[in-house]
Amino acid sequence: MAGVLYVVGTPIGNLSDFSPRAVETLQNCDFIAAEDTRVTQKLLNRFEIHKPMTSYFEHNRRERGEQILARLLGGESCALVTDAGMPAISDPGEDLVNLCHEHGVQVCAVPGPTAFATALAVAGLPTGRFTFEGFLSTNKPSRRKHLESLLSEERTMVFYEAPHKLLATLEDMYAAFGDRKIALVRELTKMHETIERTTLSAACEKYKETPPKGEFVLVVSGAEPLPDAKWTLDEAVAFAKKQVEKGVSKNEAAKIAAKESGIKKSDIYKALTQ
């Protein structure tokens, strides 16, 4: 009989957030698959857990995933953990979970802290509907394409970002979205946790002068709902093309045409760039 893959949430900063059920799961499993065994060892030491570990991360996920699957099919149980938060959320654990489902291995969640949900709870922006966008690409064209796909997104948007990429991301967001509200939630549950509610323009100015430190969750307000369309899409695109002929960028032309026509900016921009 196959074993069980336990997807175990770990603290996102404060080790006291580790649940009793999570401790029990790690104590009782046969082995632990960890993103970084050095980080997980500190957690195990804190709770006096002694279990063998194997590394499972982005660059070994295919080969190591097959090895873990073989052990599970052989009857062993495995606890999958990341350095912080829930495995399989913006994390290669997604592949292992899928692999287990494909081979009939039971997957069981042991919930724990999750950075995006925690940030949403304290950001003070609408939470009834939201979209989790994870990390943006380090590739500039890919990053901008991702942001352009969200131009007309009316739900609150949540992103993860590292400090060394923060300013570039904020500047790209400002260029794509205009001056939206944003909450920059930094170092969640840690000693230096901060929640900064501001605007994209103000955030860009601040972090040009102040090098950011720590890991960030960015919670960005969605687009304002557009009024009912007054023009057809063809009319809006024709108007935008005239703006481009005057030297206006396609992004800005689409924004102007959207305001005038009531047509979604993303639809106008897509037609302009085809």
PDB file of C-alpha atoms in Angstrom:
ATOM      1  CA  MET A   1       0.000   0.000   0.000  1.00  0.00           C
ATOM      2  CA  ALA A   2       1.309   3.445  -0.978  1.00  0.00           C
ATOM      3  CA  GLY A   3       2.266   5.985   1.649  1.00  0.00           C
ATOM      4  CA  VAL A   4       0.952   9.530   2.052  1.00  0.00           C
ATOM      5  CA  LEU A   5       2.433  12.863   0.978  1.00  0.00           C
ATOM      6  CA  TYR A   6       1.772  15.410   3.724  1.00  0.00           C
ATOM      7  CA  VAL A   7       1.918  19.024   2.484  1.00  0.00           C
ATOM      8  CA  VAL A   8       2.966  20.853   5.646  1.00  0.00           C
ATOM      9  CA  GLY A   9       2.844  24.611   6.145  1.00  0.00           C
ATOM     10  CA  THR A  10       5.815  26.076   8.021  1.00  0.00           C
ATOM     11  CA  PRO A  11       6.189  29.478   9.754  1.00  0.00           C
ATOM     12  CA  ILE A  12       6.763  32.483   7.501  1.00  0.00           C
ATOM     13  CA  GLY A  13       8.932  34.147  10.122  1.00  0.00           C
ATOM     14  CA  ASN A  14       7.881  33.394  13.672  1.00  0.00           C
ATOM     15  CA  LEU A  15       8.615  29.785  14.672  1.00  0.00           C
ATOM     16  CA  SER A  16       5.904  29.967  17.335  1.00  0.00           C
ATOM     17  CA  ASP A  17       3.354  29.804  14.500  1.00  0.00           C
ATOM     18  CA  PHE A  18       4.215  26.153  13.823  1.00  0.00           C
ATOM     19  CA  SER A  19       1.096  24.161  14.668  1.00  0.00           C
ATOM     20  CA  PRO A  20       0.942  21.144  17.019  1.00  0.00           C
ATOM     21  CA  ARG A  21      -0.472  19.058  14.173  1.00  0.00           C
ATOM     22  CA  ALA A  22       2.449  20.019  11.938  1.00  0.00           C
ATOM     23  CA  VAL A  23       4.915  19.012  14.663  1.00  0.00           C
ATOM     24  CA  GLU A  24       3.128  15.679  15.079  1.00  0.00           C
ATOM     25  CA  THR A  25       3.157  15.068  11.315  1.00  0.00           C
ATOM     26  CA  LEU A  26       6.901  15.653  11.061  1.00  0.00           C
ATOM     27  CA  GLN A  27       7.510  13.427  14.068  1.00  0.00           C
ATOM     28  CA  ASN A  28       5.504  10.561  12.585  1.00  0.00           C
ATOM     29  CA  CYS A  29       6.426  10.634   8.885  1.00  0.00           C
ATOM     30  CA  ASP A  30       9.192   8.441   7.466  1.00  0.00           C
ATOM     31  CA  PHE A  31      11.146  11.282   5.859  1.00  0.00           C
ATOM     32  CA  ILE A  32      10.972  14.995   5.046  1.00  0.00           C
ATOM     33  CA  ALA A  33      11.362  16.603   1.602  1.00  0.00           C
ATOM     34  CA  ALA A  34      12.701  20.121   2.228  1.00  0.00           C
ATOM     35  CA  GLU A  35      13.392  23.111  -0.006  1.00  0.00           C
ATOM     36  CA  ASP A  36      16.600  23.843   1.926  1.00  0.00           C
ATOM     37  CA  THR A  37      17.616  21.205   4.466  1.00  0.00           C
ATOM     38  CA  ARG A  38      19.721  23.742   6.396  1.00  0.00           C
ATOM     39  CA  VAL A  39      16.706  25.993   6.975  1.00  0.00           C
ATOM     40  CA  THR A  40      14.451  23.069   7.884  1.00  0.00           C
ATOM     41  CA  GLN A  41      17.069  21.678  10.285  1.00  0.00           C
ATOM     42  CA  LYS A  42      16.684  24.818  12.426  1.00  0.00           C
ATOM     43  CA  LEU A  43      12.939  24.179  12.612  1.00  0.00           C
ATOM     44  CA  LEU A  44      13.490  20.517  13.513  1.00  0.00           C
ATOM     45  CA  ASN A  45      15.996  21.453  16.201  1.00  0.00           C
ATOM     46  CA  ARG A  46      13.555  23.935  17.759  1.00  0.00           C
ATOM     47  CA  PHE A  47      10.894  21.229  18.127  1.00  0.00           C
ATOM     48  CA  GLU A  48      13.300  18.342  18.817  1.00  0.00           C
ATOM     49  CA  ILE A  49      12.273  16.420  15.700  1.00  0.00           C
ATOM     50  CA  HIS A  50      14.710  13.831  14.394  1.00  0.00           C
ATOM     51  CA  LYS A  51      13.867  12.653  10.882  1.00  0.00           C
ATOM     52  CA  PRO A  52      15.909  12.003   7.734  1.00  0.00           C
ATOM     53  CA  MET A  53      15.638  14.704   5.086  1.00  0.00           C
ATOM     54  CA  THR A  54      16.035  14.884   1.335  1.00  0.00           C
ATOM     55  CA  SER A  55      16.299  18.130  -0.618  1.00  0.00           C
ATOM     56  CA  TYR A  56      13.575  19.020  -3.097  1.00  0.00           C
ATOM     57  CA  PHE A  57      13.808  22.374  -4.876  1.00  0.00           C
ATOM     58  CA  GLU A  58      13.474  24.056  -8.277  1.00  0.00           C
ATOM     59  CA  HIS A  59      16.632  22.665  -9.874  1.00  0.00           C
ATOM     60  CA  ASN A  60      16.299  19.013  -8.803  1.00  0.00           C
ATOM     61  CA  ARG A  61      12.498  18.681  -8.758  1.00  0.00           C
ATOM     62  CA  ARG A  62      12.199  16.307 -11.727  1.00  0.00           C
ATOM     63  CA  GLU A  63      14.827  13.756 -10.697  1.00  0.00           C
ATOM     64  CA  ARG A  64      14.160  14.058  -6.953  1.00  0.00           C
ATOM     65  CA  GLY A  65      10.394  14.023  -7.492  1.00  0.00           C
ATOM     66  CA  GLU A  66      10.630  10.598  -9.125  1.00  0.00           C
ATOM     67  CA  GLN A  67      12.761   9.339  -6.236  1.00  0.00           C
ATOM     68  CA  ILE A  68      10.288  10.614  -3.647  1.00  0.00           C
ATOM     69  CA  LEU A  69       7.397   9.113  -5.595  1.00  0.00           C
ATOM     70  CA  ALA A  70       9.136   5.727  -5.657  1.00  0.00           C
ATOM     71  CA  ARG A  71       9.501   5.775  -1.876  1.00  0.00           C
ATOM     72  CA  LEU A  72       5.854   6.771  -1.450  1.00  0.00           C
ATOM     73  CA  LEU A  73       4.729   3.964  -3.756  1.00  0.00           C
ATOM     74  CA  GLY A  74       6.865   1.670  -1.633  1.00  0.00           C
ATOM     75  CA  GLY A  75       4.806   2.526   1.434  1.00  0.00           C
ATOM     76  CA  GLU A  76       6.789   5.316   3.104  1.00  0.00           C
ATOM     77  CA  SER A  77       5.171   8.591   4.162  1.00  0.00           C
ATOM     78  CA  CYS A  78       6.741  11.966   3.342  1.00  0.00           C
ATOM     79  CA  ALA A  79       6.258  15.465   4.736  1.00  0.00           C
ATOM     80  CA  LEU A  80       6.851  18.150   2.097  1.00  0.00           C
ATOM     81  CA  VAL A  81       7.991  21.514   3.503  1.00  0.00           C
ATOM     82  CA  THR A  82       9.350  24.783   2.144  1.00  0.00           C
ATOM     83  CA  ASP A  83      11.554  27.334   3.879  1.00  0.00           C
ATOM     84  CA  ALA A  84       8.445  29.350   4.762  1.00  0.00           C
ATOM     85  CA  GLY A  85       4.709  29.035   4.144  1.00  0.00           C
ATOM     86  CA  MET A  86       2.627  26.442   2.314  1.00  0.00           C
ATOM     87  CA  PRO A  87       4.363  24.141  -0.165  1.00  0.00           C
ATOM     88  CA  ALA A  88       3.096  24.202  -3.766  1.00  0.00           C
ATOM     89  CA  ILE A  89       2.150  27.913  -3.609  1.00  0.00           C
ATOM     90  CA  SER A  90       4.568  29.666  -6.024  1.00  0.00           C
ATOM     91  CA  ASP A  91       6.780  26.674  -5.280  1.00  0.00           C
ATOM     92  CA  PRO A  92       8.037  23.546  -7.130  1.00  0.00           C
ATOM     93  CA  GLY A  93       6.110  21.410  -4.645  1.00  0.00           C
ATOM     94  CA  GLU A  94       3.238  21.910  -7.088  1.00  0.00           C
ATOM     95  CA  ASP A  95       4.922  19.394  -9.401  1.00  0.00           C
ATOM     96  CA  LEU A  96       5.351  16.765  -6.684  1.00  0.00           C
ATOM     97  CA  VAL A  97       1.715  17.086  -5.598  1.00  0.00           C
ATOM     98  CA  ASN A  98       0.599  16.649  -9.216  1.00  0.00           C
ATOM     99  CA  LEU A  99       2.917  13.657  -9.672  1.00  0.00           C
ATOM    100  CA  CYS A 100       1.414  11.980  -6.613  1.00  0.00           C
ATOM    101  CA  HIS A 101      -2.135  12.508  -7.853  1.00  0.00           C
ATOM    102  CA  GLU A 102      -1.207  11.048 -11.229  1.00  0.00           C
ATOM    103  CA  HIS A 103       0.067   7.862  -9.545  1.00  0.00           C
ATOM    104  CA  GLY A 104      -2.731   7.459  -7.024  1.00  0.00           C
ATOM    105  CA  VAL A 105      -0.721   8.530  -3.976  1.00  0.00           C
ATOM    106  CA  GLN A 106      -2.818  10.195  -1.265  1.00  0.00           C
ATOM    107  CA  VAL A 107      -2.010  13.875  -0.642  1.00  0.00           C
ATOM    108  CA  CYS A 108      -2.961  15.379   2.716  1.00  0.00           C
ATOM    109  CA  ALA A 109      -2.696  19.069   3.681  1.00  0.00           C
ATOM    110  CA  VAL A 110      -1.475  20.194   7.088  1.00  0.00           C
ATOM    111  CA  PRO A 111      -2.274  23.919   6.821  1.00  0.00           C
ATOM    112  CA  GLY A 112       0.005  26.601   8.118  1.00  0.00           C
ATOM    113  CA  PRO A 113       0.846  30.284   7.597  1.00  0.00           C
ATOM    114  CA  THR A 114       0.664  31.633   4.046  1.00  0.00           C
ATOM    115  CA  ALA A 115       2.249  34.974   3.203  1.00  0.00           C
ATOM    116  CA  PHE A 116      -0.308  36.176   0.642  1.00  0.00           C
ATOM    117  CA  ALA A 117      -3.333  35.478   2.878  1.00  0.00           C
ATOM    118  CA  THR A 118      -1.613  37.037   5.894  1.00  0.00           C
ATOM    119  CA  ALA A 119      -0.720  40.154   3.887  1.00  0.00           C
ATOM    120  CA  LEU A 120      -4.259  40.503   2.544  1.00  0.00           C
ATOM    121  CA  ALA A 121      -5.625  40.379   6.075  1.00  0.00           C
ATOM    122  CA  VAL A 122      -3.575  43.385   7.196  1.00  0.00           C
ATOM    123  CA  ALA A 123      -3.296  45.443   3.979  1.00  0.00           C
ATOM    124  CA  GLY A 124      -6.617  47.246   4.290  1.00  0.00           C
ATOM    125  CA  LEU A 125      -7.568  46.773   0.615  1.00  0.00           C
ATOM    126  CA  PRO A 126     -10.675  44.893  -0.625  1.00  0.00           C
ATOM    127  CA  THR A 127     -10.416  41.145   0.053  1.00  0.00           C
ATOM    128  CA  GLY A 128     -13.795  39.877  -1.154  1.00  0.00           C
ATOM    129  CA  ARG A 129     -12.211  39.024  -4.496  1.00  0.00           C
ATOM    130  CA  PHE A 130      -8.495  38.933  -5.232  1.00  0.00           C
ATOM    131  CA  THR A 131      -5.971  37.369  -7.591  1.00  0.00           C
ATOM    132  CA  PHE A 132      -2.639  35.909  -6.496  1.00  0.00           C
ATOM    133  CA  GLU A 133       0.059  36.618  -9.105  1.00  0.00           C
ATOM    134  CA  GLY A 134       3.132  35.304  -7.261  1.00  0.00           C
ATOM    135  CA  PHE A 135       6.584  36.426  -8.421  1.00  0.00           C
ATOM    136  CA  LEU A 136       6.941  38.419 -11.628  1.00  0.00           C
ATOM    137  CA  SER A 137       9.540  37.252 -14.130  1.00  0.00           C
ATOM    138  CA  THR A 138      13.066  38.631 -13.917  1.00  0.00           C
ATOM    139  CA  ASN A 139      12.895  39.010 -17.714  1.00  0.00           C
ATOM    140  CA  LYS A 140      11.743  42.575 -18.489  1.00  0.00           C
ATOM    141  CA  PRO A 141       9.561  41.800 -21.529  1.00  0.00           C
ATOM    142  CA  SER A 142       7.901  38.873 -19.711  1.00  0.00           C
ATOM    143  CA  ARG A 143       7.326  40.989 -16.604  1.00  0.00           C
ATOM    144  CA  ARG A 144       5.724  43.800 -18.606  1.00  0.00           C
ATOM    145  CA  LYS A 145       3.584  41.365 -20.592  1.00  0.00           C
ATOM    146  CA  HIS A 146       2.330  39.870 -17.305  1.00  0.00           C
ATOM    147  CA  LEU A 147       1.428  43.317 -15.983  1.00  0.00           C
ATOM    148  CA  GLU A 148      -0.260  44.331 -19.247  1.00  0.00           C
ATOM    149  CA  SER A 149      -2.480  41.248 -18.979  1.00  0.00           C
ATOM    150  CA  LEU A 150      -3.758  42.707 -15.691  1.00  0.00           C
ATOM    151  CA  LEU A 151      -4.579  46.204 -16.932  1.00  0.00           C
ATOM    152  CA  SER A 152      -8.337  45.756 -16.589  1.00  0.00           C
ATOM    153  CA  GLU A 153      -8.214  43.410 -13.563  1.00  0.00           C
ATOM    154  CA  GLU A 154     -10.711  44.806 -11.046  1.00  0.00           C
ATOM    155  CA  ARG A 155      -9.794  42.444  -8.193  1.00  0.00           C
ATOM    156  CA  THR A 156      -7.122  43.235  -5.610  1.00  0.00           C
ATOM    157  CA  MET A 157      -3.805  41.814  -6.844  1.00  0.00           C
ATOM    158  CA  VAL A 158      -1.141  40.153  -4.676  1.00  0.00           C
ATOM    159  CA  PHE A 159       2.514  39.744  -5.692  1.00  0.00           C
ATOM    160  CA  TYR A 160       5.660  38.450  -3.996  1.00  0.00           C
ATOM    161  CA  GLU A 161       8.912  40.354  -4.478  1.00  0.00           C
ATOM    162  CA  ALA A 162      12.534  40.221  -3.336  1.00  0.00           C
ATOM    163  CA  PRO A 163      14.240  43.447  -2.177  1.00  0.00           C
ATOM    164  CA  HIS A 164      16.749  43.629  -5.032  1.00  0.00           C
ATOM    165  CA  LYS A 165      13.921  43.633  -7.620  1.00  0.00           C
ATOM    166  CA  LEU A 166      11.426  45.792  -5.728  1.00  0.00           C
ATOM    167  CA  LEU A 167      12.120  49.176  -7.325  1.00  0.00           C
ATOM    168  CA  ALA A 168      12.061  47.830 -10.897  1.00  0.00           C
ATOM    169  CA  THR A 169       8.778  46.054 -10.173  1.00  0.00           C
ATOM    170  CA  LEU A 170       7.194  49.156  -8.630  1.00  0.00           C
ATOM    171  CA  GLU A 171       8.270  51.269 -11.619  1.00  0.00           C
ATOM    172  CA  ASP A 172       6.866  48.732 -14.083  1.00  0.00           C
ATOM    173  CA  MET A 173       3.604  48.572 -12.118  1.00  0.00           C
ATOM    174  CA  TYR A 174       3.321  52.365 -12.132  1.00  0.00           C
ATOM    175  CA  ALA A 175       3.960  52.470 -15.888  1.00  0.00           C
ATOM    176  CA  ALA A 176       1.332  49.794 -16.521  1.00  0.00           C
ATOM    177  CA  PHE A 177      -1.376  50.621 -13.972  1.00  0.00           C
ATOM    178  CA  GLY A 178      -0.988  54.320 -13.269  1.00  0.00           C
ATOM    179  CA  ASP A 179      -1.074  55.587  -9.700  1.00  0.00           C
ATOM    180  CA  ARG A 180      -2.894  52.839  -7.795  1.00  0.00           C
ATOM    181  CA  LYS A 181      -3.105  52.243  -4.053  1.00  0.00           C
ATOM    182  CA  ILE A 182      -0.582  49.698  -2.769  1.00  0.00           C
ATOM    183  CA  ALA A 183       0.267  48.085   0.549  1.00  0.00           C
ATOM    184  CA  LEU A 184       3.864  46.940   0.901  1.00  0.00           C
ATOM    185  CA  VAL A 185       3.903  44.281   3.618  1.00  0.00           C
ATOM    186  CA  ARG A 186       7.442  43.441   4.681  1.00  0.00           C
ATOM    187  CA  GLU A 187       8.965  40.735   6.885  1.00  0.00           C
ATOM    188  CA  LEU A 188       5.618  39.268   7.945  1.00  0.00           C
ATOM    189  CA  THR A 189       5.486  37.919  11.549  1.00  0.00           C
ATOM    190  CA  LYS A 190       9.134  38.888  12.143  1.00  0.00           C
ATOM    191  CA  MET A 191      10.548  41.483  14.522  1.00  0.00           C
ATOM    192  CA  HIS A 192      10.786  44.159  11.807  1.00  0.00           C
ATOM    193  CA  GLU A 193       7.373  43.561  10.199  1.00  0.00           C
ATOM    194  CA  THR A 194       6.001  46.689   8.525  1.00  0.00           C
ATOM    195  CA  ILE A 195       2.769  47.490   6.695  1.00  0.00           C
ATOM    196  CA  GLU A 196       3.152  50.523   4.428  1.00  0.00           C
ATOM    197  CA  ARG A 197      -0.028  51.830   2.770  1.00  0.00           C
ATOM    198  CA  THR A 198       0.788  54.276  -0.011  1.00  0.00           C
ATOM    199  CA  THR A 199       0.546  54.764  -3.790  1.00  0.00           C
ATOM    200  CA  LEU A 200       2.683  53.346  -6.575  1.00  0.00           C
ATOM    201  CA  SER A 201       4.154  56.773  -7.400  1.00  0.00           C
ATOM    202  CA  ALA A 202       5.064  57.477  -3.780  1.00  0.00           C
ATOM    203  CA  ALA A 203       6.532  53.981  -3.341  1.00  0.00           C
ATOM    204  CA  CYS A 204       8.717  54.464  -6.424  1.00  0.00           C
ATOM    205  CA  GLU A 205      10.040  57.766  -5.078  1.00  0.00           C
ATOM    206  CA  LYS A 206      10.742  56.326  -1.632  1.00  0.00           C
ATOM    207  CA  TYR A 207      12.655  53.276  -2.817  1.00  0.00           C
ATOM    208  CA  LYS A 208      14.763  55.284  -5.247  1.00  0.00           C
ATOM    209  CA  GLU A 209      16.218  56.937  -2.148  1.00  0.00           C
ATOM    210  CA  THR A 210      15.941  54.110   0.395  1.00  0.00           C
ATOM    211  CA  PRO A 211      17.301  50.653  -0.499  1.00  0.00           C
ATOM    212  CA  PRO A 212      14.650  48.090   0.491  1.00  0.00           C
ATOM    213  CA  LYS A 213      15.402  45.275   2.923  1.00  0.00           C
ATOM    214  CA  GLY A 214      13.509  42.048   3.589  1.00  0.00           C
ATOM    215  CA  GLU A 215      10.951  40.040   1.653  1.00  0.00           C
ATOM    216  CA  PHE A 216       7.854  41.864   0.413  1.00  0.00           C
ATOM    217  CA  VAL A 217       4.246  41.029  -0.338  1.00  0.00           C
ATOM    218  CA  LEU A 218       2.724  43.704  -2.594  1.00  0.00           C
ATOM    219  CA  VAL A 219      -1.036  44.168  -2.390  1.00  0.00           C
ATOM    220  CA  VAL A 220      -2.232  46.397  -5.259  1.00  0.00           C
ATOM    221  CA  SER A 221      -5.724  47.791  -5.784  1.00  0.00           C
ATOM    222  CA  GLY A 222      -7.597  46.619  -8.853  1.00  0.00           C
ATOM    223  CA  ALA A 223      -8.752  48.736 -11.792  1.00  0.00           C
ATOM    224  CA  GLU A 224     -11.805  50.944 -11.452  1.00  0.00           C
ATOM    225  CA  PRO A 225     -14.817  49.416 -13.250  1.00  0.00           C
ATOM    226  CA  LEU A 226     -15.248  50.995 -16.678  1.00  0.00           C
ATOM    227  CA  PRO A 227     -18.511  52.690 -17.577  1.00  0.00           C
ATOM    228  CA  ASP A 228     -20.691  51.152 -20.265  1.00  0.00           C
ATOM    229  CA  ALA A 229     -19.032  51.365 -23.665  1.00  0.00           C
ATOM    230  CA  LYS A 230     -19.966  54.383 -25.773  1.00  0.00           C
ATOM    231  CA  TRP A 231     -18.013  53.299 -28.867  1.00  0.00           C
ATOM    232  CA  THR A 232     -17.321  50.055 -30.673  1.00  0.00           C
ATOM    233  CA  LEU A 233     -13.899  48.426 -30.281  1.00  0.00           C
ATOM    234  CA  ASP A 234     -12.992  49.378 -33.878  1.00  0.00           C
ATOM    235  CA  GLU A 235     -13.809  53.019 -33.150  1.00  0.00           C
ATOM    236  CA  ALA A 236     -11.729  52.974 -29.976  1.00  0.00           C
ATOM    237  CA  VAL A 237      -8.756  51.368 -31.764  1.00  0.00           C
ATOM    238  CA  ALA A 238      -8.967  53.906 -34.597  1.00  0.00           C
ATOM    239  CA  PHE A 239      -8.936  56.709 -32.018  1.00  0.00           C
ATOM    240  CA  ALA A 240      -5.909  55.134 -30.274  1.00  0.00           C
ATOM    241  CA  LYS A 241      -4.040  54.811 -33.582  1.00  0.00           C
ATOM    242  CA  LYS A 242      -4.480  58.531 -34.150  1.00  0.00           C
ATOM    243  CA  GLN A 243      -2.919  59.159 -30.741  1.00  0.00           C
ATOM    244  CA  VAL A 244       0.028  56.942 -31.656  1.00  0.00           C
ATOM    245  CA  GLU A 245       0.483  58.901 -34.912  1.00  0.00           C
ATOM    246  CA  LYS A 246       0.817  62.011 -32.750  1.00  0.00           C
ATOM    247  CA  GLY A 247       3.718  60.394 -30.889  1.00  0.00           C
ATOM    248  CA  VAL A 248       1.861  58.961 -27.906  1.00  0.00           C
ATOM    249  CA  SER A 249       3.003  55.497 -26.743  1.00  0.00           C
ATOM    250  CA  LYS A 250       0.666  52.589 -27.471  1.00  0.00           C
ATOM    251  CA  ASN A 251       0.150  51.985 -23.763  1.00  0.00           C
ATOM    252  CA  GLU A 252      -0.814  55.605 -23.133  1.00  0.00           C
ATOM    253  CA  ALA A 253      -2.927  55.755 -26.320  1.00  0.00           C
ATOM    254  CA  ALA A 254      -4.883  52.710 -25.170  1.00  0.00           C
ATOM    255  CA  LYS A 255      -5.394  54.321 -21.766  1.00  0.00           C
ATOM    256  CA  ILE A 256      -6.725  57.553 -23.339  1.00  0.00           C
ATOM    257  CA  ALA A 257      -8.971  55.653 -25.753  1.00  0.00           C
ATOM    258  CA  ALA A 258     -10.353  53.514 -22.907  1.00  0.00           C
ATOM    259  CA  LYS A 259     -11.281  56.604 -20.924  1.00  0.00           C
ATOM    260  CA  GLU A 260     -13.018  58.172 -23.917  1.00  0.00           C
ATOM    261  CA  SER A 261     -14.765  55.072 -25.216  1.00  0.00           C
ATOM    262  CA  GLY A 262     -15.621  52.930 -22.216  1.00  0.00           C
ATOM    263  CA  ILE A 263     -13.859  49.984 -23.898  1.00  0.00           C
ATOM    264  CA  LYS A 264     -11.382  47.992 -21.789  1.00  0.00           C
ATOM    265  CA  LYS A 265      -7.846  49.300 -22.109  1.00  0.00           C
ATOM    266  CA  SER A 266      -6.497  45.749 -22.415  1.00  0.00           C
ATOM    267  CA  ASP A 267      -8.751  45.077 -25.435  1.00  0.00           C
ATOM    268  CA  ILE A 268      -7.659  48.283 -27.158  1.00  0.00           C
ATOM    269  CA  TYR A 269      -3.990  47.649 -26.396  1.00  0.00           C
ATOM    270  CA  LYS A 270      -4.198  44.080 -27.689  1.00  0.00           C
ATOM    271  CA  ALA A 271      -5.749  45.269 -30.963  1.00  0.00           C
ATOM    272  CA  LEU A 272      -3.111  47.991 -31.287  1.00  0.00           C
ATOM    273  CA  THR A 273      -0.231  45.548 -30.927  1.00  0.00           C
ATOM    274  CA  GLN A 274      -1.516  42.804 -33.220  1.00  0.00           C
TER     275      GLN A 274
END
